[in-house]
Each structure stands twice: as structure tokens, then as C-alpha cells.
PDB file of C-alpha atoms in Angstrom:
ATOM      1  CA  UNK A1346     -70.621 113.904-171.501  1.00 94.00           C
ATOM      2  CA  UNK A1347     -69.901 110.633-169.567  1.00 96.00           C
ATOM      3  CA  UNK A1348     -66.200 109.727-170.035  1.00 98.00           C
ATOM      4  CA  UNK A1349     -64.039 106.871-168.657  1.00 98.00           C
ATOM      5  CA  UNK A1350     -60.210 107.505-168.872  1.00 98.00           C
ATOM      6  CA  UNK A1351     -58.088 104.200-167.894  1.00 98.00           C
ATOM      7  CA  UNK A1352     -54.580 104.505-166.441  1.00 98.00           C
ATOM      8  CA  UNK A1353     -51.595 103.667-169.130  1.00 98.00           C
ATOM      9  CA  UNK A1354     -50.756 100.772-170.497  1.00 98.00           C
ATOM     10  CA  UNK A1355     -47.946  98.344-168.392  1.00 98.00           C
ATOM     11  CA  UNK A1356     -45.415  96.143-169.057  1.00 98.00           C
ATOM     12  CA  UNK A1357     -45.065  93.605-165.639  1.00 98.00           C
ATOM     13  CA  UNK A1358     -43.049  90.432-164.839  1.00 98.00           C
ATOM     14  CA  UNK A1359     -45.037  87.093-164.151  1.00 98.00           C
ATOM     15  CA  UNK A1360     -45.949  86.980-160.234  1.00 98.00           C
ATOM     16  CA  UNK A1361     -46.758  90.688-160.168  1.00 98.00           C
ATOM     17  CA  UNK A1362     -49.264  92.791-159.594  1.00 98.00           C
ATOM     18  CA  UNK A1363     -50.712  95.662-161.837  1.00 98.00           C
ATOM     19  CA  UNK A1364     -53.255  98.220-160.362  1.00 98.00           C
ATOM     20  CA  UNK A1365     -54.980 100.146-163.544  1.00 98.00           C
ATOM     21  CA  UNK A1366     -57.659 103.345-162.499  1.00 98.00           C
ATOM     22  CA  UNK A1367     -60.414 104.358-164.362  1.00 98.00           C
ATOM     23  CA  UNK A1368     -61.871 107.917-163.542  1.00 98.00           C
ATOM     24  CA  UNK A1369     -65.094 109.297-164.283  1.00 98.00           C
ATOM     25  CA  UNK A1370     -66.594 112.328-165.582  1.00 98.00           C
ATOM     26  CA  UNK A1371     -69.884 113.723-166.676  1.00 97.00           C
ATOM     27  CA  UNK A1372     -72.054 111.830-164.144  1.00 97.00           C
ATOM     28  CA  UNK A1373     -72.091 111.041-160.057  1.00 97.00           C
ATOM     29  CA  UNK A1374     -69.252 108.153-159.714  1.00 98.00           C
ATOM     30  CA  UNK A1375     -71.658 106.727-156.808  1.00 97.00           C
ATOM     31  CA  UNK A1376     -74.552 106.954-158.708  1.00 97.00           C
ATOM     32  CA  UNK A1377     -73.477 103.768-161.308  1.00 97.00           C
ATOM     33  CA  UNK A1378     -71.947 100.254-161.093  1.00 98.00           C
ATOM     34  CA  UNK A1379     -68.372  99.859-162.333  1.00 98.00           C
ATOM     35  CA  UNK A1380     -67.607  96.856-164.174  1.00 98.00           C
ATOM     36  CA  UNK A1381     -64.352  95.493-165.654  1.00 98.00           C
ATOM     37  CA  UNK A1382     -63.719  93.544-168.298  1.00 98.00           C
ATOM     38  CA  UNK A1383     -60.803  92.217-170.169  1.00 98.00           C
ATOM     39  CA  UNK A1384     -59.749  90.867-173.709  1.00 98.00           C
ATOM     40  CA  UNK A1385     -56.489  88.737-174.546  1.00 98.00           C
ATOM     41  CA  UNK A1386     -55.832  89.841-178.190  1.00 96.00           C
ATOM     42  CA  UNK A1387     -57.868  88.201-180.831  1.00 95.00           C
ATOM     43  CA  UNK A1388     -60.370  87.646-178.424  1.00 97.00           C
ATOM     44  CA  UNK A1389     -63.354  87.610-176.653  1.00 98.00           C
ATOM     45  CA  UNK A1390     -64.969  89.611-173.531  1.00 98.00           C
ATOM     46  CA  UNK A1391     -64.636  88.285-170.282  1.00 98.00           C
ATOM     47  CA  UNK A1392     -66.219  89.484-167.142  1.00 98.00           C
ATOM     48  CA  UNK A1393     -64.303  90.389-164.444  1.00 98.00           C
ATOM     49  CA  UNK A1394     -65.761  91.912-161.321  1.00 97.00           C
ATOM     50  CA  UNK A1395     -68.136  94.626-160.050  1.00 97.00           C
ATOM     51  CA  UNK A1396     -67.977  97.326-157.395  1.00 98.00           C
ATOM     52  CA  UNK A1397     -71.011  99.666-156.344  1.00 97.00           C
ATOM     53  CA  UNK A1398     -69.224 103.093-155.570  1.00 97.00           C
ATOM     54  CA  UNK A1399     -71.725 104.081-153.597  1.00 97.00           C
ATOM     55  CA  UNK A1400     -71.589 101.184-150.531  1.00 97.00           C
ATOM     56  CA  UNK A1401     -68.078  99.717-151.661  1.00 96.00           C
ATOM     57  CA  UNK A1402     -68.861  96.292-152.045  1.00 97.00           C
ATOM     58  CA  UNK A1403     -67.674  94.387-155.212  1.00 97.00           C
ATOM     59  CA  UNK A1404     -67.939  90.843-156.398  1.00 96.00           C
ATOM     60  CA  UNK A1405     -65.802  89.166-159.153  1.00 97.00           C
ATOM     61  CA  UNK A1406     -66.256  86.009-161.651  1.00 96.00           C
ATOM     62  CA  UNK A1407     -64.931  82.363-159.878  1.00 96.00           C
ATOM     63  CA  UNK A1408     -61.949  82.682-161.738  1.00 95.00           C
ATOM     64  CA  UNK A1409     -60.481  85.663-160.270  1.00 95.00           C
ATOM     65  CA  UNK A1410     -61.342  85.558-157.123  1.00 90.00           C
ATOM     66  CA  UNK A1411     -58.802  85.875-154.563  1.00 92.00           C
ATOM     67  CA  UNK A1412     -56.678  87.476-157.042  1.00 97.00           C
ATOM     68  CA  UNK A1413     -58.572  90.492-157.758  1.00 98.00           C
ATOM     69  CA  UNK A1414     -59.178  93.681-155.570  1.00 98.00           C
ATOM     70  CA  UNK A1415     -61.897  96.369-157.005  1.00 98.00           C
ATOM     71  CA  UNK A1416     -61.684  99.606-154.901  1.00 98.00           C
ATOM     72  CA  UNK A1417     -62.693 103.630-155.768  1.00 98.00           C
ATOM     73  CA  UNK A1418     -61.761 106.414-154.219  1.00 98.00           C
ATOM     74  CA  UNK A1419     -65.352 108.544-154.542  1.00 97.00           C
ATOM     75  CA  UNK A1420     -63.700 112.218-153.696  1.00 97.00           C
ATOM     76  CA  UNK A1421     -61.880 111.888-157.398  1.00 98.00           C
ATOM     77  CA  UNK A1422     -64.293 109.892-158.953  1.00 98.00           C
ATOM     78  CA  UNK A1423     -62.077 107.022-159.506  1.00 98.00           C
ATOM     79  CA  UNK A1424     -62.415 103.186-159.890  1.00 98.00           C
ATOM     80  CA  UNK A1425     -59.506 100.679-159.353  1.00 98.00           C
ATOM     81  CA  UNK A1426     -58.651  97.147-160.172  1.00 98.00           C
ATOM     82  CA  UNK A1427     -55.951  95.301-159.146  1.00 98.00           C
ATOM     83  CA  UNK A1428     -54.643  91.875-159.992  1.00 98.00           C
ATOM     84  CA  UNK A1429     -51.982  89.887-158.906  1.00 98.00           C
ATOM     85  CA  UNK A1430     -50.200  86.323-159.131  1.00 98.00           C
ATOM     86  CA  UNK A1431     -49.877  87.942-162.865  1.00 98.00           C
ATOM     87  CA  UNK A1432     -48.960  85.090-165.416  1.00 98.00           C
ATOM     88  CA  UNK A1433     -48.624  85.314-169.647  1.00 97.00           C
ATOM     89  CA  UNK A1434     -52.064  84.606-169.959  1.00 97.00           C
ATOM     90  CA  UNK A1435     -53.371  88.194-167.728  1.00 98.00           C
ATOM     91  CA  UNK A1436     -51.861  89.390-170.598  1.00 98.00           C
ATOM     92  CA  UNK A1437     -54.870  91.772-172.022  1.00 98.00           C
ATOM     93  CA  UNK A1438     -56.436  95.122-172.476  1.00 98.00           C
ATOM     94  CA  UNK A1439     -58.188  95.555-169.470  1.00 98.00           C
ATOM     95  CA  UNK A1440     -61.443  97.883-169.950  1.00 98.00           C
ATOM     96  CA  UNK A1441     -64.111  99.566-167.336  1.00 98.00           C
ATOM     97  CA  UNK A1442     -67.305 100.575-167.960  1.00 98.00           C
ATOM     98  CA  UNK A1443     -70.203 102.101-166.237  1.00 98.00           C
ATOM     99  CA  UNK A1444     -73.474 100.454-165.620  1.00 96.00           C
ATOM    100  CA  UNK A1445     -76.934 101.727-167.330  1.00 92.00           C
ATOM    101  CA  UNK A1446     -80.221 100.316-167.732  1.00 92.00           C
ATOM    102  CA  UNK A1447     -80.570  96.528-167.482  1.00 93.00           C
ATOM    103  CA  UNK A1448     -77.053  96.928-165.893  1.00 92.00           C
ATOM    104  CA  UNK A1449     -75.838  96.523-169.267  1.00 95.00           C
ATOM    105  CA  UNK A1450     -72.166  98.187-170.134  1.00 96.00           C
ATOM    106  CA  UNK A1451     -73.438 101.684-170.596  1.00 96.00           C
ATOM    107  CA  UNK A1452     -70.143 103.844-171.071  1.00 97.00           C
ATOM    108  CA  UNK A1453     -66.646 102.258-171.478  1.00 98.00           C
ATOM    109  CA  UNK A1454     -62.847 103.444-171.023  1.00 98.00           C
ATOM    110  CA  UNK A1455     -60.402 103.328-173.619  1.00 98.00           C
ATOM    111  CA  UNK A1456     -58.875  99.717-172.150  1.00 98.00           C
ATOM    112  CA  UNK A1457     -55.265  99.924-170.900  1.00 98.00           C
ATOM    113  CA  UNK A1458     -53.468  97.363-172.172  1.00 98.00           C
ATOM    114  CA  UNK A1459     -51.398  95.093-169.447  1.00 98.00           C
ATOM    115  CA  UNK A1460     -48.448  92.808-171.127  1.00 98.00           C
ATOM    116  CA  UNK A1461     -47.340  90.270-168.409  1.00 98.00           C
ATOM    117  CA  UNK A1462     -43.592  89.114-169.812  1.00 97.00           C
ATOM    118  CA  UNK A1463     -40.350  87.842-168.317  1.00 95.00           C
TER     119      UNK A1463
ATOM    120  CA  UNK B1497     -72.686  80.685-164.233  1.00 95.00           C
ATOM    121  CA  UNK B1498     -74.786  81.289-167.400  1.00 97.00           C
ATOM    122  CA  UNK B1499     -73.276  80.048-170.840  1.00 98.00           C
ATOM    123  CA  UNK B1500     -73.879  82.424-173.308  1.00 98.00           C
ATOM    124  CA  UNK B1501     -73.947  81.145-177.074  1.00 98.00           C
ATOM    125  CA  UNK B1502     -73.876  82.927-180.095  1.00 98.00           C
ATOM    126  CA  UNK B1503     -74.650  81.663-183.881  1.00 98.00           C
ATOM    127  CA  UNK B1504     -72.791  82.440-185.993  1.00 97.00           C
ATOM    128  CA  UNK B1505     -68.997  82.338-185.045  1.00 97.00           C
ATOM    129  CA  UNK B1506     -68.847  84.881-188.250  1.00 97.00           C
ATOM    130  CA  UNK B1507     -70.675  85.747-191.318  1.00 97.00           C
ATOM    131  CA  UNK B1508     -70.272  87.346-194.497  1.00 96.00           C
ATOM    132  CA  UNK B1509     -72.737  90.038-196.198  1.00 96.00           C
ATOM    133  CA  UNK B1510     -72.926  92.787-198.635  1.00 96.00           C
ATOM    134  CA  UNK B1511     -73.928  96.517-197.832  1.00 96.00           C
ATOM    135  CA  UNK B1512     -77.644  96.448-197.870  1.00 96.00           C
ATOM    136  CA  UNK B1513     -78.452  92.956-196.632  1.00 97.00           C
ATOM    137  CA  UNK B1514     -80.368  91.898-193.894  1.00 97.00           C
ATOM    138  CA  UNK B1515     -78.259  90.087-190.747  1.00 97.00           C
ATOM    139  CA  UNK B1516     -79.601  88.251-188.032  1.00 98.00           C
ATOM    140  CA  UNK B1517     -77.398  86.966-185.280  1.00 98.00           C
ATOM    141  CA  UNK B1518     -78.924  84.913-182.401  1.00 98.00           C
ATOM    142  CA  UNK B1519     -77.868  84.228-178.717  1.00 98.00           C
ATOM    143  CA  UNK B1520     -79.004  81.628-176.770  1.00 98.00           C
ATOM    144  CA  UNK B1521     -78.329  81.403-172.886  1.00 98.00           C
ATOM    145  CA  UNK B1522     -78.246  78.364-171.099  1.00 98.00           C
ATOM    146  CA  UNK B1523     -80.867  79.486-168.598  1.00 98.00           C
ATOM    147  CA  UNK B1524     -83.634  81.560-168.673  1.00 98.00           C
ATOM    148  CA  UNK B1525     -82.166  85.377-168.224  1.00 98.00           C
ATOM    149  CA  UNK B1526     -86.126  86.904-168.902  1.00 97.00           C
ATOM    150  CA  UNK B1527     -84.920  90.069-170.760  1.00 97.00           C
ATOM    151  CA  UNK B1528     -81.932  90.841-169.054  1.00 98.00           C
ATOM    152  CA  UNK B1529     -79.610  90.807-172.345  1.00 98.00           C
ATOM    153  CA  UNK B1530     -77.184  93.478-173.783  1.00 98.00           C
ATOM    154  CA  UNK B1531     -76.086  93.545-177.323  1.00 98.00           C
ATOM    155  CA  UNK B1532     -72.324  95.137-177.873  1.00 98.00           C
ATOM    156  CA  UNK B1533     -70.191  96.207-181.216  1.00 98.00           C
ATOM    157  CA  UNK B1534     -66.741  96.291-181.492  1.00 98.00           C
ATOM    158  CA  UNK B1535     -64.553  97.612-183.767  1.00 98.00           C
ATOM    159  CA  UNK B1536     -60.685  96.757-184.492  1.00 96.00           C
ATOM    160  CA  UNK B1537     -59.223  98.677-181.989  1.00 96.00           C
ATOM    161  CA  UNK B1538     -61.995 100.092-180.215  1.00 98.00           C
ATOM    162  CA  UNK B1539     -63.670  99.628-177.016  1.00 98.00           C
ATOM    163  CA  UNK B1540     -66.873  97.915-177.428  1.00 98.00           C
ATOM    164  CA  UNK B1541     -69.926  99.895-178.042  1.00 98.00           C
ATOM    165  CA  UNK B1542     -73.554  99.231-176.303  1.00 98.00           C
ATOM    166  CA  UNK B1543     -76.208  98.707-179.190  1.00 98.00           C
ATOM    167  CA  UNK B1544     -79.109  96.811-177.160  1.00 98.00           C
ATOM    168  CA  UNK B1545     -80.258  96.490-173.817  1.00 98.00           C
ATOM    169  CA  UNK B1546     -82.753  94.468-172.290  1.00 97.00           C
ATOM    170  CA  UNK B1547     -83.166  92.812-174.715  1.00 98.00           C
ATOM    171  CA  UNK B1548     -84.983  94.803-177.197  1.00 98.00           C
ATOM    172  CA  UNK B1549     -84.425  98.625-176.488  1.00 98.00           C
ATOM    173  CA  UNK B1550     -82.140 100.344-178.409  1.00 98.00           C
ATOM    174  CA  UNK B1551     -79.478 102.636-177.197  1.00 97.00           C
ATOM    175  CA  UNK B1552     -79.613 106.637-177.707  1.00 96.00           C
ATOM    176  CA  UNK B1553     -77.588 107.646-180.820  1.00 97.00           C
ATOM    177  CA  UNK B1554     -77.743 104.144-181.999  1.00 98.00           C
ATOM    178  CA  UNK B1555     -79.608 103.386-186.013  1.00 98.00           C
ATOM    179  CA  UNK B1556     -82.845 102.078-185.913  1.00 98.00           C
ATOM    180  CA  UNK B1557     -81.641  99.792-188.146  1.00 98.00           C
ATOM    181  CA  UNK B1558     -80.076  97.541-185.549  1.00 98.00           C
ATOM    182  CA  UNK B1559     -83.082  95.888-183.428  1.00 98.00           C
ATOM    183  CA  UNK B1560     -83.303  92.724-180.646  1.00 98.00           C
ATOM    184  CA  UNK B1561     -85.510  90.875-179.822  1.00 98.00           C
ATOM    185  CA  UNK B1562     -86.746  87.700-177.423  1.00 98.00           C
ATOM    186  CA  UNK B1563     -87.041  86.632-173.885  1.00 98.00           C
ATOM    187  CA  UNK B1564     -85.819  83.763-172.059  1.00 98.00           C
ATOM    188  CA  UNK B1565     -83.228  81.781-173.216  1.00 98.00           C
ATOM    189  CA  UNK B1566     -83.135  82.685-177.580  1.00 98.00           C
ATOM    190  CA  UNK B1567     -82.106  86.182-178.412  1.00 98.00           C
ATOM    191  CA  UNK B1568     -81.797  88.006-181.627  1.00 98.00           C
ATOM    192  CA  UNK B1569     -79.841  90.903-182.807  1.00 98.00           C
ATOM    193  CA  UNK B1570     -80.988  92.239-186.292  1.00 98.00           C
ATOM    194  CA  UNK B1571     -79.408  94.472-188.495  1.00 97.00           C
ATOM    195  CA  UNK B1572     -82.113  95.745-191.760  1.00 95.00           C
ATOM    196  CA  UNK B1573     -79.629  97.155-194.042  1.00 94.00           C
ATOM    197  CA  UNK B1574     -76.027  96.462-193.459  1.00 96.00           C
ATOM    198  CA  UNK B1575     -73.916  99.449-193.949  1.00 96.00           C
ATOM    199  CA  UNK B1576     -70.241 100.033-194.200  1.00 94.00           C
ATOM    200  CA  UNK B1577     -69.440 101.114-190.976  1.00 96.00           C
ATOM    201  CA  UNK B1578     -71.653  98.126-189.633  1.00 97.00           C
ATOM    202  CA  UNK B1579     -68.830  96.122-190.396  1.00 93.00           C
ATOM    203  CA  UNK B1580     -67.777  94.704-186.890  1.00 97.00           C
ATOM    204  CA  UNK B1581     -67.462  92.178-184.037  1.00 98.00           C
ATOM    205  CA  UNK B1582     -71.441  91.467-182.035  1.00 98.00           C
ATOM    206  CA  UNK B1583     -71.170  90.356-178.562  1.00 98.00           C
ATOM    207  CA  UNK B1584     -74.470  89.482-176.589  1.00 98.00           C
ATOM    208  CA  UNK B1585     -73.957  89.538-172.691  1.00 98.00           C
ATOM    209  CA  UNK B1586     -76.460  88.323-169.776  1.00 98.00           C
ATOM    210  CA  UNK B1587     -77.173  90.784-167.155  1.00 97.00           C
ATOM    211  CA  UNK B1588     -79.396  88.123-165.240  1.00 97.00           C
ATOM    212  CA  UNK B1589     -76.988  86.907-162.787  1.00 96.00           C
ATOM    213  CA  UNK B1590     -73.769  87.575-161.716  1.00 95.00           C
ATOM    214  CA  UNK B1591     -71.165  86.871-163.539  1.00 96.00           C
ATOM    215  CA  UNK B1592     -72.487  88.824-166.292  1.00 97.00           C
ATOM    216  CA  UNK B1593     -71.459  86.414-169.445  1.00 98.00           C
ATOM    217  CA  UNK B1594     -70.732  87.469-173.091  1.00 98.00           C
ATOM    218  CA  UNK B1595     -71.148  85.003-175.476  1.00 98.00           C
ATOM    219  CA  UNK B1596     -67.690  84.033-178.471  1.00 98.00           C
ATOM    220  CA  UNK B1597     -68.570  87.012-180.429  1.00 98.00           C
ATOM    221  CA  UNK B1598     -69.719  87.200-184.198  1.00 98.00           C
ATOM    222  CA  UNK B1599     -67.456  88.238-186.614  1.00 98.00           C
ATOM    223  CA  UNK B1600     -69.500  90.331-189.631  1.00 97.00           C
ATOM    224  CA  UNK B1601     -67.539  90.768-192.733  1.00 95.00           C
ATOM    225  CA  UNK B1602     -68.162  91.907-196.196  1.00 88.00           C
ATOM    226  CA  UNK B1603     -68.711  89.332-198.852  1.00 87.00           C
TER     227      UNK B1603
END
């Protein structure tokens, strides 16, 4: 069956950078979109980025751009994000999620939860 | 970017009742809307997508509907494990919005 494992959770100080993975099973990696999304606690979804696996190219929400790098590495089936300048508020579970029909969120990961704290 | 709005912020029902939550985007998205639960916890779970198809393994009690800009996720007969957070979420255009969430409790 289609399963999305996410890296561990991390513990990082304000102004760095966390990188979590998310790797696939039970389907071709290049066949779907990747999407991430994240969610401060007590809170609501927010869109993140994209990536195609297939071609590589990604796009993210205003906010995060310049601050967020989406990459895979196809020959393990694995999706990256990585975001940096970290401050209190990237403070989140941080969740990926493979694209279906409609591109809605077909297939999610388990979140990996990133606390940004001096 | 697309606003996303959902009605209610949360609502209260009893096991059996009939829910309706609606979703209204600020520009037309045609049928290009996802309906997600989430449980305490839990990663969110696809219920709906474009609009109006439900997702394998999902009850047919659950149900969306509409086109546009006003959206509607219906639930016939609330059970107990229905009990969760909605989100609706444009796939028109990127980035792909989710509306506040609605908060279903029992009364």
C-alpha cells in the first residue's frame, strides 16, 4: 500500500535550518506530486510548496519563498524539504503528502514535528 | 492567492444528525476542491475530491457538492468516529489554500 514515512522529529535554534525527508513506498515516486504542508499546534493547514519528482521543478506559497528548498532523490524514492532563517513561529509538524486526482492530498506522512527554541 | 472560507468555525451535533459544512472560495476554482478530516493527533485524511467524488474506503455517508465559488461537505448520519476537524482546500491554482477548519463536536 502507498506509505509516506517522514524523518524524526527536531529540536533547532532560531536562524537554523532543518531538512525533514519523506520516502515513499507502494507506488512510482515520479509518477505523483509531493506536497508539504505544515500545522503550528492548535492550528490550521498551510500550504507550503510542491515538487514534481519526475522533472524536479517545485514551486512554494509567497511566504516561503526564498527560504524553502524542495528536492528528491528518485533512486530511494525520497522527497525533501528544507527551511531555513528558522524563527519560534516555524515551529510545527511539518507533513508530506502525495498528489491524486484533482491534485488533491491523496496519501500523507505521519508529520515530523520541528520545535524551533533558543 | 485564493481565500478559502469555511462556515462554521465549529459545530455541535449528536450521533445520527445530519451536518452540513460549506466552503466558499474567493474565486471561481470550477470543481477543483478537496475535502480533508483530521483527527487529534493524526495526519489529515482525504474525504472528497473534486468536489463531489468520494474517496475509496471512505462512508457514503460523507458527500460534496457544488462548483464555483460555494462548496458543501455533508455528513447524513453523524457517527462517533465522525467526530473531527473538516478542512476544504482549492486545487485550482497554486498555492493550493485550505480554508480555518471546522471543528465538529458532540452536543
Amino acid at each position: 500500500q502507498v506509505q509516506l514515512v517522514q524523518s524524526g522529529a527536531e529540536v533547532k535554534k532560531p536562524g537554523a535550518s532543518v531538512k525533514v525527508s519523506c520516502k515513499a513506498s507502494g507506488y512510482t515516486f515520479t509518477t505523483y506530486d509531493i506536497y508539504w504542508v505544515r500545522q503550528a499546534t492548535g492550528q490550521g493547514l498551510e500550504w507550503m510548496g510542491w515538487m514534481n519528482p519526475n522533472s524536479g521543478n517545485t514551486g512554494s506559497a509567497q511566504k516561503f519563498q526564498g527560504r524553502v528548498t524542495i528536492t528528491r532523490n528518485t533512486s530511494i524514492s525520497t522527497a525533501y524539504m528544507e527551511l531555513s532563517s528558522l524563527g519560534s513561529d516555524d515551529t510545527a509538524v511539518y507533513y508530506c503528502a502525495r498528489g491524486g486526482q484533482y491534485s488533491s492530498l491523496w496519501a500523507w506522512g505521519q508529520g515530523t514535528l520541528v520545535t524551533v527554541s533558543s | 492567492d485564493i481565500q478559502m472560507t469555511q462556515s462554521p468555525s465549529s459545530v455541535s451535533a449528536s450521533v445520527g444528525d445530519r451536518v452540513t459544512i460549506t466552503c466558499r472560495a474567493s474565486q471561481g476554482i470550477s470543481s477543483w476542491l478537496a475535502w480533508y478530516q483530521q483527527k487529534p493527533g493524526k495526519a489529515p485524511k482525504l474525504l472528497i475530491y473534486g468536489a463531489s467524488s468520494l474517496q475509496s474506503g471512505v462512508p457514503s455517508r460523507f458527500s460534496g457538492s457544488g462548483s464555483g465559488t460555494d462548496f458543501t461537505l455533508t455528513i447524513s448520519s453523524l457517527q462517533p468516529e465522525d467526530f473531527a476537524t473538516y478542512y476544504c482546500q482549492q486545487t485550482n491554482s497554486f498555492p493550493y489554500t485550505f480554508g480555518q477548519g471546522t471543528k465538529l463536536q458532540i452536543k
